[in-house]
Amino acid sequence: MDYTLTQDAPDTIATECLVVGVHENGVLSDAAASLDQALDGEVAAIVQRGDIEGKPGQTLPVVRTNARARRIILVGVGAHGDCRPAAFREALGGAARAVADLHVASFVSFLPEIVVKDRSASWALEQAVAVTGDSLYRFDRLKTRAVKRPSPTGCTFSARALDPAAAQAALAAGSALTRAVSFARDLANLPANMCTPSYLADQARALGERAGLTVTVLEKADMEALGMGALLAVARGTHEPAKLLILEYRGAGESAPIALVGKGVTFDSGGISLKPPANMDEMKFDMCGAATVLATIQAAAELKLPINVVGLVPATENLPGGSAIKPGDVVTSLSGQTIEILNTDAEGRLILSDALTYAERFKPAAMIDIATLTGACVIALGAQAAGLMTNDEALGDELTSAGQTMVDRIWPLPLWEEYQKQLDSNFADMANVGGREAGTITAACFLSRFADHASWAHLDIAGVAYKGGKEKGATGRPVPLLVEFLRRRAQAP
Ligand code: BES
Ligand code: MN
Ligand code: ZN
């Protein structure tokens, strides 16, 4: 998609399709009002007929044969003076879908002019670009027959609310964001027979080439030499070789990096503790944390953020097999701590534990792991918020605020000492599961034992990283949150 900006008034623009907002109670947005004037009151008359109430995301296409714009799409943007950020995003998404339903190659949208509650005009324009890109995303590379008409390829946004430099910056940020989000979605949507640990390694190397990163891939022999017994334990059941990807982006000289650690289980069958068959296909999404890390670093590099970031991705399949780990097996992690594996389906924390320990050598300013870690988190928070658990409240607040800004939200769960004893083992330093109660928290408790060298936060993204059912597919969350977090860290002295 090609994004451009315009300073022109809506009634002067010749286009296949013009998008303008309408508020509730028949109030026209400024753009709709000036169009209305040029069309002798026709827009107001359409709204008065009641076909569109102005609810966020509602759309009404109007075909024009005698205006400069061949078609006009009216889009509900909520009550006048009270357009909340999430409602604004719904309006942008609704508009993009309405445009995609028409046979148009390009369109011009005035939605970035809408005043959004508690947000700047820059934010609105950046979101306009990002949400439009995200809404037009399709994953059809594995279909041999075209199923839908082609998406529009050109989109022009009104930049009248901003000075030219700020508008250009917002456009660049929005398009870097949507490119990153669609990169993450592509990686995650690709099935597990194609998106293997080796494929992720190739993708990391290719990203390194195009973004100027240092990329290192640790192979099985390297991990054996290091003593990554927890990661290698998970990899025992599969023939696909495990990898540990290390991506280094340097935008700020020698300063301490932010470490991003992403769970890269390219397929999670549960191993010997086999999962039930229903929806098991969705366990191809168990590498969404890995996809998030690659995509976030891509955006950081594209935006040339003055910050250092190191991405660590432990990647493997989790399958049952003749050599697979069994319940009761005890392994030694890179940290030297021993782990009794009571459930082979709690594999994410095993591979992350070695990656978190390995991250110590980068002396990170902060370390954030991102993982589809527990089904319990889906039950606790659903698809609205990812779970946040941290050993550093200030870091947690920074992440929460960044997520709030981007409408890519997270919510804290406690990491109290009292939960730790659920991991007691009779045979090793700890067990890898803590029973049914507080499953999301005990998973984080496990990770905390490998993260005590750093300011650390854990994001359990099991509920937000992908959708099931008719809309099955990856969302690209929490890439926007992390990009915003890095932008803020890069600005801070
Ligand atoms: N990848 C799963 C978590 C998951 C479950 C993500 C459902 C998305 C949807 C993880 O490896 C897992 O299997 N966790 C177990 C932990 C349990 C054995 C303590 C779970 O949540 O059931
Ligand atoms: Mn599992
Ligand atoms: Zn898993």
Short mmCIF file of C-alpha atoms and ligand atoms in Angstrom, two decimals:
data_model
loop_
_atom_site.label_atom_id
_atom_site.label_comp_id
_atom_site.label_asym_id
_atom_site.label_seq_id
_atom_site.Cartn_x
_atom_site.Cartn_y
_atom_site.Cartn_z
CA MET A 1 0.00 0.00 0.00
CA ASP A 2 1.15 3.45 -0.95
CA TYR A 3 0.32 6.20 1.58
CA THR A 4 0.36 9.91 0.76
CA LEU A 5 -0.82 13.11 2.43
CA THR A 6 -2.98 16.00 1.27
CA GLN A 7 -3.62 19.53 2.54
CA ASP A 8 -6.54 20.02 0.14
CA ALA A 9 -10.17 20.57 1.10
CA PRO A 10 -12.48 17.57 0.59
CA ASP A 11 -14.75 19.28 -1.96
CA THR A 12 -11.79 20.09 -4.25
CA ILE A 13 -10.43 16.54 -4.54
CA ALA A 14 -11.04 14.33 -7.56
CA THR A 15 -10.92 10.71 -6.41
CA GLU A 16 -12.58 7.35 -6.85
CA CYS A 17 -13.58 7.40 -3.22
CA LEU A 18 -13.68 9.96 -0.42
CA VAL A 19 -14.01 8.99 3.27
CA VAL A 20 -15.47 11.47 5.78
CA GLY A 21 -16.71 11.13 9.34
CA VAL A 22 -20.16 11.76 10.76
CA HIS A 23 -20.86 12.07 14.48
CA GLU A 24 -23.89 10.85 16.37
CA ASN A 25 -27.09 12.94 16.48
CA GLY A 26 -26.65 14.14 12.90
CA VAL A 27 -23.51 16.22 13.59
CA LEU A 28 -21.22 16.35 10.56
CA SER A 29 -17.43 16.37 10.90
CA ASP A 30 -15.69 19.44 9.45
CA ALA A 31 -14.82 17.55 6.27
CA ALA A 32 -18.37 16.21 5.88
CA ALA A 33 -19.73 19.72 6.48
CA SER A 34 -17.61 21.35 3.77
CA LEU A 35 -18.57 18.58 1.38
CA ASP A 36 -22.18 19.18 2.35
CA GLN A 37 -21.86 22.85 1.46
CA ALA A 38 -20.35 22.08 -1.92
CA LEU A 39 -23.16 19.57 -2.59
CA ASP A 40 -25.99 21.91 -1.56
CA GLY A 41 -26.89 20.13 1.66
CA GLU A 42 -26.95 16.62 0.28
CA VAL A 43 -24.71 15.05 2.94
CA ALA A 44 -26.84 16.44 5.76
CA ALA A 45 -29.95 15.23 3.95
CA ILE A 46 -28.54 11.69 3.71
CA VAL A 47 -27.70 11.68 7.42
CA GLN A 48 -31.15 13.08 8.27
CA ARG A 49 -32.73 10.10 6.51
CA GLY A 50 -31.27 8.03 9.35
CA ASP A 51 -29.31 5.39 7.42
CA ILE A 52 -26.22 6.16 9.47
CA GLU A 53 -26.40 6.98 13.18
CA GLY A 54 -22.72 7.82 13.61
CA LYS A 55 -21.85 4.85 15.84
CA PRO A 56 -18.07 4.18 15.65
CA GLY A 57 -17.23 2.01 12.66
CA GLN A 58 -20.66 2.21 10.99
CA THR A 59 -20.33 2.98 7.28
CA LEU A 60 -22.60 4.17 4.47
CA PRO A 61 -21.26 4.26 0.91
CA VAL A 62 -22.87 6.89 -1.29
CA VAL A 63 -22.36 6.74 -5.03
CA ARG A 64 -21.98 10.14 -6.70
CA THR A 65 -22.07 10.71 -10.40
CA ASN A 66 -21.84 14.50 -10.44
CA ALA A 67 -19.26 15.28 -7.73
CA ARG A 68 -15.48 15.30 -8.01
CA ALA A 69 -15.44 12.24 -5.81
CA ARG A 70 -17.06 9.30 -7.59
CA ARG A 71 -18.05 7.73 -4.28
CA ILE A 72 -18.31 9.05 -0.76
CA ILE A 73 -18.16 6.79 2.29
CA LEU A 74 -19.70 8.23 5.42
CA VAL A 75 -18.16 6.72 8.56
CA GLY A 76 -19.54 6.89 12.08
CA VAL A 77 -17.03 8.41 14.51
CA GLY A 78 -19.14 8.50 17.69
CA ALA A 79 -20.46 11.40 19.74
CA HIS A 80 -19.13 14.84 18.81
CA GLY A 81 -16.27 15.88 21.11
CA ASP A 82 -16.13 12.43 22.68
CA CYS A 83 -14.34 10.17 20.19
CA ARG A 84 -12.39 7.69 22.33
CA PRO A 85 -9.16 6.16 20.95
CA ALA A 86 -10.67 2.68 20.60
CA ALA A 87 -13.76 4.11 18.86
CA PHE A 88 -11.55 6.05 16.46
CA ARG A 89 -9.73 2.84 15.58
CA GLU A 90 -13.08 1.13 14.96
CA ALA A 91 -14.01 3.94 12.59
CA LEU A 92 -10.72 3.56 10.71
CA GLY A 93 -11.16 -0.20 10.47
CA GLY A 94 -14.77 0.11 9.32
CA ALA A 95 -13.77 2.63 6.67
CA ALA A 96 -10.97 0.41 5.34
CA ARG A 97 -13.28 -2.60 5.10
CA ALA A 98 -15.96 -0.54 3.36
CA VAL A 99 -13.41 0.68 0.81
CA ALA A 100 -12.18 -2.88 0.26
CA ASP A 101 -15.76 -3.96 -0.50
CA LEU A 102 -15.86 -1.52 -3.40
CA HIS A 103 -13.98 -1.81 -6.65
CA VAL A 104 -11.59 1.09 -6.08
CA ALA A 105 -7.83 1.27 -6.48
CA SER A 106 -7.31 4.29 -4.25
CA PHE A 107 -9.13 6.52 -1.79
CA VAL A 108 -8.79 9.74 0.19
CA SER A 109 -9.68 9.78 3.89
CA PHE A 110 -10.40 12.76 6.13
CA LEU A 111 -10.68 10.68 9.30
CA PRO A 112 -7.24 11.82 10.61
CA GLU A 113 -8.84 15.24 11.19
CA ILE A 114 -11.24 13.87 13.81
CA VAL A 115 -10.35 15.12 17.29
CA VAL A 116 -9.67 12.05 19.47
CA LYS A 117 -10.03 12.23 23.22
CA ASP A 118 -6.69 12.52 25.05
CA ARG A 119 -4.70 12.01 21.85
CA SER A 120 -2.76 14.30 19.50
CA ALA A 121 -3.33 14.91 15.80
CA SER A 122 -0.03 13.06 15.18
CA TRP A 123 -1.39 10.04 17.00
CA ALA A 124 -4.56 10.17 14.90
CA LEU A 125 -2.64 10.25 11.62
CA GLU A 126 -0.24 7.50 12.69
CA GLN A 127 -3.20 5.35 13.74
CA ALA A 128 -5.02 6.12 10.50
CA VAL A 129 -2.11 4.70 8.53
CA ALA A 130 -1.53 1.76 10.87
CA VAL A 131 -5.15 0.67 11.30
CA THR A 132 -5.86 1.02 7.58
CA GLY A 133 -2.87 -1.18 6.77
CA ASP A 134 -3.80 -3.72 9.44
CA SER A 135 -7.44 -3.85 8.26
CA LEU A 136 -6.54 -4.48 4.63
CA TYR A 137 -4.10 -7.25 5.60
CA ARG A 138 -4.77 -10.63 4.00
CA PHE A 139 -2.91 -13.88 4.12
CA ASP A 140 -3.59 -15.45 0.75
CA ARG A 141 -0.20 -16.61 -0.41
CA LEU A 142 -1.21 -20.26 0.01
CA LYS A 143 -4.41 -19.94 -2.02
CA THR A 144 -4.06 -20.84 -5.67
CA ARG A 145 -7.36 -19.23 -6.70
CA ALA A 146 -8.08 -15.56 -6.16
CA VAL A 147 -10.95 -15.27 -3.67
CA LYS A 148 -11.55 -11.53 -3.44
CA ARG A 149 -11.01 -8.53 -5.62
CA PRO A 150 -7.62 -6.89 -5.12
CA SER A 151 -7.21 -4.52 -2.17
CA PRO A 152 -6.84 -0.80 -2.86
CA THR A 153 -3.20 0.10 -3.46
CA GLY A 154 -3.20 3.83 -2.78
CA CYS A 155 -4.43 5.78 0.21
CA THR A 156 -4.25 9.52 0.81
CA PHE A 157 -4.86 10.98 4.26
CA SER A 158 -5.72 14.51 5.15
CA ALA A 159 -2.83 16.21 6.96
CA ARG A 160 -4.61 19.53 7.47
CA ALA A 161 -4.46 19.15 11.27
CA LEU A 162 -0.64 19.01 11.30
CA ASP A 163 2.40 20.90 10.11
CA PRO A 164 4.15 19.15 7.19
CA ALA A 165 7.11 17.79 9.18
CA ALA A 166 4.93 16.33 11.92
CA ALA A 167 2.60 14.86 9.32
CA GLN A 168 5.49 13.19 7.48
CA ALA A 169 6.81 11.75 10.74
CA ALA A 170 3.40 10.35 11.67
CA LEU A 171 3.00 8.82 8.22
CA ALA A 172 6.44 7.20 8.43
CA ALA A 173 5.75 5.84 11.93
CA GLY A 174 2.32 4.51 10.97
CA SER A 175 3.62 2.74 7.90
CA ALA A 176 6.61 1.28 9.77
CA LEU A 177 4.15 0.02 12.38
CA THR A 178 1.79 -1.64 9.95
CA ARG A 179 4.68 -3.20 8.03
CA ALA A 180 6.00 -4.62 11.29
CA VAL A 181 2.57 -5.87 12.35
CA SER A 182 1.99 -7.56 9.01
CA PHE A 183 5.47 -9.12 9.14
CA ALA A 184 4.57 -10.61 12.53
CA ARG A 185 1.18 -11.79 11.24
CA ASP A 186 2.76 -13.39 8.16
CA LEU A 187 5.27 -15.32 10.26
CA ALA A 188 2.59 -16.53 12.64
CA ASN A 189 -0.05 -17.36 10.04
CA LEU A 190 2.37 -19.49 8.04
CA PRO A 191 1.67 -23.14 8.96
CA ALA A 192 4.10 -25.08 11.11
CA ASN A 193 5.24 -27.34 8.26
CA MET A 194 6.61 -24.19 6.62
CA CYS A 195 7.37 -21.94 9.59
CA THR A 196 9.94 -24.17 11.31
CA PRO A 197 12.74 -23.04 13.63
CA SER A 198 15.04 -23.11 10.56
CA TYR A 199 12.61 -20.87 8.68
CA LEU A 200 12.56 -18.41 11.58
CA ALA A 201 16.37 -18.42 11.53
CA ASP A 202 16.32 -17.65 7.78
CA GLN A 203 13.82 -14.85 8.36
CA ALA A 204 16.01 -13.39 11.11
CA ARG A 205 19.03 -13.46 8.80
CA ALA A 206 17.06 -11.82 5.99
CA LEU A 207 15.83 -9.16 8.42
CA GLY A 208 19.42 -8.63 9.50
CA GLU A 209 20.43 -8.05 5.87
CA ARG A 210 17.71 -5.53 5.11
CA ALA A 211 17.79 -3.70 8.45
CA GLY A 212 21.52 -3.79 9.17
CA LEU A 213 21.40 -5.99 12.27
CA THR A 214 23.94 -8.41 13.65
CA VAL A 215 22.27 -11.82 13.57
CA THR A 216 23.72 -14.92 15.21
CA VAL A 217 22.07 -18.34 15.21
CA LEU A 218 23.07 -20.85 17.86
CA GLU A 219 22.74 -24.46 16.72
CA LYS A 220 22.20 -27.59 18.80
CA ALA A 221 25.94 -28.15 19.24
CA ASP A 222 26.42 -24.56 20.46
CA MET A 223 23.58 -24.94 22.93
CA GLU A 224 24.96 -28.25 24.16
CA ALA A 225 28.37 -26.68 24.70
CA LEU A 226 26.75 -23.85 26.66
CA GLY A 227 24.62 -26.21 28.74
CA MET A 228 21.13 -25.15 27.66
CA GLY A 229 19.56 -28.28 29.08
CA ALA A 230 16.06 -26.83 29.40
CA LEU A 231 15.76 -25.62 25.80
CA LEU A 232 17.29 -28.81 24.42
CA ALA A 233 14.97 -30.94 26.54
CA VAL A 234 11.95 -29.57 24.69
CA ALA A 235 13.63 -30.15 21.32
CA ARG A 236 14.25 -33.85 21.95
CA GLY A 237 10.93 -35.04 20.54
CA THR A 238 11.21 -33.46 17.11
CA HIS A 239 13.42 -33.97 14.05
CA GLU A 240 13.38 -30.23 13.34
CA PRO A 241 16.62 -28.76 14.68
CA ALA A 242 16.20 -26.21 17.48
CA LYS A 243 17.75 -22.74 17.10
CA LEU A 244 18.47 -19.80 19.31
CA LEU A 245 18.26 -16.59 17.30
CA ILE A 246 20.10 -13.49 18.46
CA LEU A 247 19.39 -10.19 16.71
CA GLU A 248 21.26 -7.04 17.68
CA TYR A 249 20.11 -3.60 16.64
CA ARG A 250 22.49 -0.79 17.52
CA GLY A 251 21.01 2.69 17.39
CA ALA A 252 22.77 4.13 20.45
CA GLY A 253 26.44 3.25 20.59
CA GLU A 254 27.54 1.39 23.68
CA SER A 255 24.54 1.95 25.97
CA ALA A 256 22.83 -0.98 27.68
CA PRO A 257 20.29 -2.64 25.37
CA ILE A 258 16.66 -3.54 25.88
CA ALA A 259 16.44 -7.33 25.64
CA LEU A 260 13.33 -8.75 23.99
CA VAL A 261 12.89 -12.50 24.45
CA GLY A 262 10.22 -14.21 22.34
CA LYS A 263 8.81 -17.71 22.71
CA GLY A 264 9.35 -19.48 19.40
CA VAL A 265 7.54 -22.81 19.66
CA THR A 266 6.65 -23.29 16.01
CA PHE A 267 4.23 -26.05 16.95
CA ASP A 268 3.11 -27.09 20.41
CA SER A 269 1.49 -30.53 20.46
CA GLY A 270 2.08 -30.71 24.21
CA GLY A 271 4.71 -33.43 23.73
CA ILE A 272 4.17 -36.65 25.73
CA SER A 273 1.61 -34.67 27.79
CA LEU A 274 -0.29 -34.51 24.50
CA LYS A 275 -2.94 -31.83 24.03
CA PRO A 276 -6.52 -32.78 23.09
CA PRO A 277 -7.20 -32.59 19.32
CA ALA A 278 -9.74 -29.71 19.30
CA ASN A 279 -8.14 -26.56 17.85
CA MET A 280 -4.66 -28.05 18.08
CA ASP A 281 -3.91 -26.40 14.72
CA GLU A 282 -3.88 -23.09 16.60
CA MET A 283 -0.68 -24.18 18.30
CA LYS A 284 1.14 -23.09 15.15
CA PHE A 285 0.64 -19.65 16.73
CA ASP A 286 2.84 -20.64 19.68
CA MET A 287 5.68 -18.65 18.08
CA CYS A 288 3.83 -15.32 18.21
CA GLY A 289 6.27 -14.07 20.84
CA ALA A 290 9.12 -14.77 18.42
CA ALA A 291 7.27 -13.02 15.60
CA THR A 292 6.71 -10.03 17.89
CA VAL A 293 10.42 -9.76 18.64
CA LEU A 294 11.48 -9.91 14.98
CA ALA A 295 8.83 -7.41 13.93
CA THR A 296 9.53 -4.97 16.77
CA ILE A 297 13.22 -4.92 15.93
CA GLN A 298 12.38 -4.38 12.26
CA ALA A 299 10.32 -1.30 13.22
CA ALA A 300 13.02 0.01 15.58
CA ALA A 301 15.59 -0.23 12.79
CA GLU A 302 13.29 1.29 10.18
CA LEU A 303 12.52 4.23 12.47
CA LYS A 304 16.22 4.49 13.31
CA LEU A 305 15.40 4.71 17.01
CA PRO A 306 18.40 5.89 19.05
CA ILE A 307 18.40 2.85 21.30
CA ASN A 308 20.04 -0.57 21.44
CA VAL A 309 17.86 -3.65 21.26
CA VAL A 310 18.81 -7.30 21.45
CA GLY A 311 16.25 -9.89 20.40
CA LEU A 312 16.53 -13.47 21.63
CA VAL A 313 14.33 -16.19 20.19
CA PRO A 314 14.53 -19.77 21.40
CA ALA A 315 12.87 -21.76 18.63
CA THR A 316 11.77 -25.40 18.56
CA GLU A 317 8.81 -27.69 18.00
CA ASN A 318 7.25 -29.52 20.94
CA LEU A 319 6.38 -33.03 19.74
CA PRO A 320 6.11 -36.49 21.25
CA GLY A 321 8.67 -38.99 19.96
CA GLY A 322 10.95 -41.82 20.95
CA SER A 323 13.52 -39.46 22.40
CA ALA A 324 11.05 -36.98 23.84
CA ILE A 325 11.24 -35.82 27.44
CA LYS A 326 8.84 -37.60 29.80
CA PRO A 327 6.95 -36.43 32.87
CA GLY A 328 9.30 -36.80 35.82
CA ASP A 329 12.48 -36.19 33.86
CA VAL A 330 14.92 -33.81 35.51
CA VAL A 331 17.07 -31.46 33.41
CA THR A 332 19.73 -28.87 34.20
CA SER A 333 19.18 -25.39 32.84
CA LEU A 334 21.87 -22.99 31.62
CA SER A 335 21.59 -21.20 34.98
CA GLY A 336 22.65 -24.43 36.73
CA GLN A 337 19.24 -24.83 38.41
CA THR A 338 17.59 -28.22 37.99
CA ILE A 339 14.01 -28.63 36.78
CA GLU A 340 11.62 -31.54 37.22
CA ILE A 341 9.45 -31.65 34.11
CA LEU A 342 6.07 -32.76 35.44
CA ASN A 343 4.19 -31.72 32.33
CA THR A 344 5.85 -31.62 28.92
CA ASP A 345 3.16 -29.18 27.75
CA ALA A 346 4.67 -26.49 29.99
CA GLU A 347 7.47 -26.16 27.44
CA GLY A 348 7.47 -22.43 26.83
CA ARG A 349 8.90 -21.60 30.25
CA LEU A 350 11.63 -24.21 29.70
CA ILE A 351 12.96 -22.69 26.49
CA LEU A 352 12.52 -19.15 27.82
CA SER A 353 14.43 -19.93 31.01
CA ASP A 354 17.63 -20.66 29.08
CA ALA A 355 17.12 -17.65 26.82
CA LEU A 356 16.59 -15.38 29.83
CA THR A 357 19.78 -16.66 31.43
CA TYR A 358 21.63 -16.19 28.15
CA ALA A 359 20.36 -12.58 27.97
CA GLU A 360 22.38 -11.78 31.08
CA ARG A 361 25.55 -11.54 28.99
CA PHE A 362 24.13 -8.47 27.23
CA LYS A 363 23.71 -6.66 30.59
CA PRO A 364 20.29 -5.37 29.51
CA ALA A 365 18.79 -2.15 30.87
CA ALA A 366 15.51 -4.03 30.84
CA MET A 367 14.44 -7.47 29.72
CA ILE A 368 10.96 -8.21 28.38
CA ASP A 369 9.78 -11.65 27.42
CA ILE A 370 6.78 -12.15 25.19
CA ALA A 371 5.09 -15.53 25.13
CA THR A 372 1.86 -17.38 24.40
CA LEU A 373 2.52 -19.03 27.71
CA THR A 374 -0.70 -20.14 29.41
CA GLY A 375 -4.28 -21.03 28.54
CA ALA A 376 -5.11 -19.68 32.00
CA CYS A 377 -4.29 -16.16 30.81
CA VAL A 378 -6.90 -16.48 28.06
CA ILE A 379 -9.44 -17.34 30.76
CA ALA A 380 -8.31 -14.50 33.04
CA LEU A 381 -8.08 -11.58 30.58
CA GLY A 382 -9.57 -12.79 27.30
CA ALA A 383 -8.59 -11.07 24.08
CA GLN A 384 -8.57 -7.52 25.47
CA ALA A 385 -5.38 -7.43 27.50
CA ALA A 386 -2.19 -9.44 27.71
CA GLY A 387 -1.02 -10.43 31.17
CA LEU A 388 1.82 -8.41 32.72
CA MET A 389 4.04 -9.78 35.47
CA THR A 390 7.22 -8.03 36.53
CA ASN A 391 9.93 -7.70 39.16
CA ASP A 392 10.10 -3.93 38.51
CA GLU A 393 6.94 -1.92 39.04
CA ALA A 394 8.32 1.13 37.18
CA LEU A 395 9.02 -0.98 34.09
CA GLY A 396 5.51 -2.43 34.36
CA ASP A 397 4.03 1.08 34.49
CA GLU A 398 6.01 2.12 31.40
CA LEU A 399 4.75 -0.88 29.45
CA THR A 400 1.17 -0.43 30.64
CA SER A 401 1.18 3.22 29.61
CA ALA A 402 2.69 2.45 26.18
CA GLY A 403 0.01 -0.19 25.62
CA GLN A 404 -2.72 2.23 26.69
CA THR A 405 -1.53 4.83 24.18
CA MET A 406 -1.51 2.33 21.34
CA VAL A 407 -4.76 0.60 22.39
CA ASP A 408 -2.65 -2.57 22.65
CA ARG A 409 -3.35 -3.16 26.29
CA ILE A 410 -1.83 -5.24 29.08
CA TRP A 411 -2.92 -5.69 32.68
CA PRO A 412 -0.91 -6.66 35.78
CA LEU A 413 -1.16 -9.87 37.76
CA PRO A 414 0.69 -10.19 41.09
CA LEU A 415 4.03 -11.99 41.39
CA TRP A 416 3.96 -12.39 45.16
CA GLU A 417 6.52 -14.59 46.84
CA GLU A 418 3.71 -16.76 48.27
CA TYR A 419 2.99 -18.20 44.82
CA GLN A 420 6.56 -19.48 44.42
CA LYS A 421 6.06 -22.49 46.68
CA GLN A 422 3.61 -24.00 44.19
CA LEU A 423 6.74 -24.87 42.15
CA ASP A 424 8.37 -26.95 44.93
CA SER A 425 9.69 -30.31 43.75
CA ASN A 426 10.78 -33.36 45.74
CA PHE A 427 13.46 -34.18 43.20
CA ALA A 428 14.86 -30.97 41.72
CA ASP A 429 15.24 -27.25 42.44
CA MET A 430 11.80 -26.65 41.02
CA ALA A 431 8.96 -28.24 39.07
CA ASN A 432 7.93 -26.82 35.72
CA VAL A 433 4.25 -26.60 36.70
CA GLY A 434 2.51 -25.25 39.79
CA GLY A 435 -0.91 -26.90 39.71
CA ARG A 436 -4.24 -25.62 38.42
CA GLU A 437 -4.50 -22.53 40.60
CA ALA A 438 -3.06 -19.23 39.31
CA GLY A 439 -1.49 -20.96 36.31
CA THR A 440 -0.48 -17.71 34.61
CA ILE A 441 1.23 -16.45 37.75
CA THR A 442 3.09 -19.65 38.57
CA ALA A 443 4.40 -19.74 34.99
CA ALA A 444 5.77 -16.24 35.57
CA CYS A 445 7.15 -17.33 38.95
CA PHE A 446 9.09 -20.00 37.12
CA LEU A 447 10.52 -17.43 34.68
CA SER A 448 11.36 -15.01 37.50
CA ARG A 449 13.94 -17.50 38.79
CA PHE A 450 15.93 -16.95 35.60
CA ALA A 451 15.42 -13.19 35.40
CA ASP A 452 16.68 -11.96 38.75
CA HIS A 453 19.74 -10.39 37.13
CA ALA A 454 17.66 -7.74 35.39
CA SER A 455 14.74 -5.36 35.47
CA TRP A 456 12.32 -7.80 33.88
CA ALA A 457 8.74 -7.99 32.66
CA HIS A 458 6.82 -10.93 31.27
CA LEU A 459 3.96 -10.49 28.81
CA ASP A 460 1.63 -13.49 28.52
CA ILE A 461 0.07 -12.91 25.09
CA ALA A 462 -1.86 -16.21 24.77
CA GLY A 463 -5.18 -14.33 24.58
CA VAL A 464 -4.22 -11.42 22.35
CA ALA A 465 -1.72 -12.74 19.80
CA TYR A 466 -4.23 -14.49 17.57
CA LYS A 467 -7.92 -15.03 17.01
CA GLY A 468 -9.72 -18.34 16.60
CA GLY A 469 -12.97 -19.20 14.82
CA LYS A 470 -14.08 -17.53 11.60
CA GLU A 471 -11.49 -14.77 11.99
CA LYS A 472 -8.69 -17.23 12.74
CA GLY A 473 -5.32 -15.57 12.33
CA ALA A 474 -2.52 -13.69 14.03
CA THR A 475 -3.11 -10.11 15.23
CA GLY A 476 0.46 -8.81 15.39
CA ARG A 477 0.00 -7.82 19.03
CA PRO A 478 1.88 -6.63 21.05
CA VAL A 479 4.15 -5.11 18.38
CA PRO A 480 2.52 -1.64 18.68
CA LEU A 481 2.98 -1.61 22.46
CA LEU A 482 6.65 -2.55 22.23
CA VAL A 483 7.42 -0.08 19.46
CA GLU A 484 5.85 2.68 21.56
CA PHE A 485 7.82 1.51 24.62
CA LEU A 486 11.08 1.64 22.63
CA ARG A 487 10.24 5.07 21.22
CA ARG A 488 9.72 6.44 24.72
CA ARG A 489 12.89 4.81 26.05
CA ALA A 490 14.82 6.20 23.09
CA GLN A 491 13.61 9.72 23.94
CA ALA A 492 14.39 9.50 27.65
CA PRO A 493 17.90 10.71 28.57
N1 BES B 1 1.25 -22.75 24.31
C1 BES B 1 0.55 -23.17 25.47
C2 BES B 1 -0.32 -22.06 26.06
C3 BES B 1 -1.56 -21.73 25.29
C4 BES B 1 -2.73 -22.44 25.49
C5 BES B 1 -1.57 -20.67 24.42
C6 BES B 1 -3.87 -22.10 24.81
C7 BES B 1 -2.71 -20.33 23.74
C8 BES B 1 -3.86 -21.04 23.94
C9 BES B 1 1.54 -23.58 26.55
O1 BES B 1 2.71 -24.18 26.09
C10 BES B 1 0.85 -24.59 27.39
O2 BES B 1 0.55 -25.64 26.88
N2 BES B 1 0.59 -24.26 28.64
C11 BES B 1 -0.11 -25.12 29.51
C12 BES B 1 0.55 -25.06 30.86
C13 BES B 1 0.10 -26.13 31.81
C14 BES B 1 0.58 -27.48 31.34
C15 BES B 1 0.64 -25.83 33.19
C16 BES B 1 -1.56 -24.67 29.61
O3 BES B 1 -1.81 -23.46 29.61
O4 BES B 1 -2.44 -25.52 29.64
MN MN B 2 2.50 -26.23 25.80
ZN ZN B 3 3.32 -23.65 24.24
#
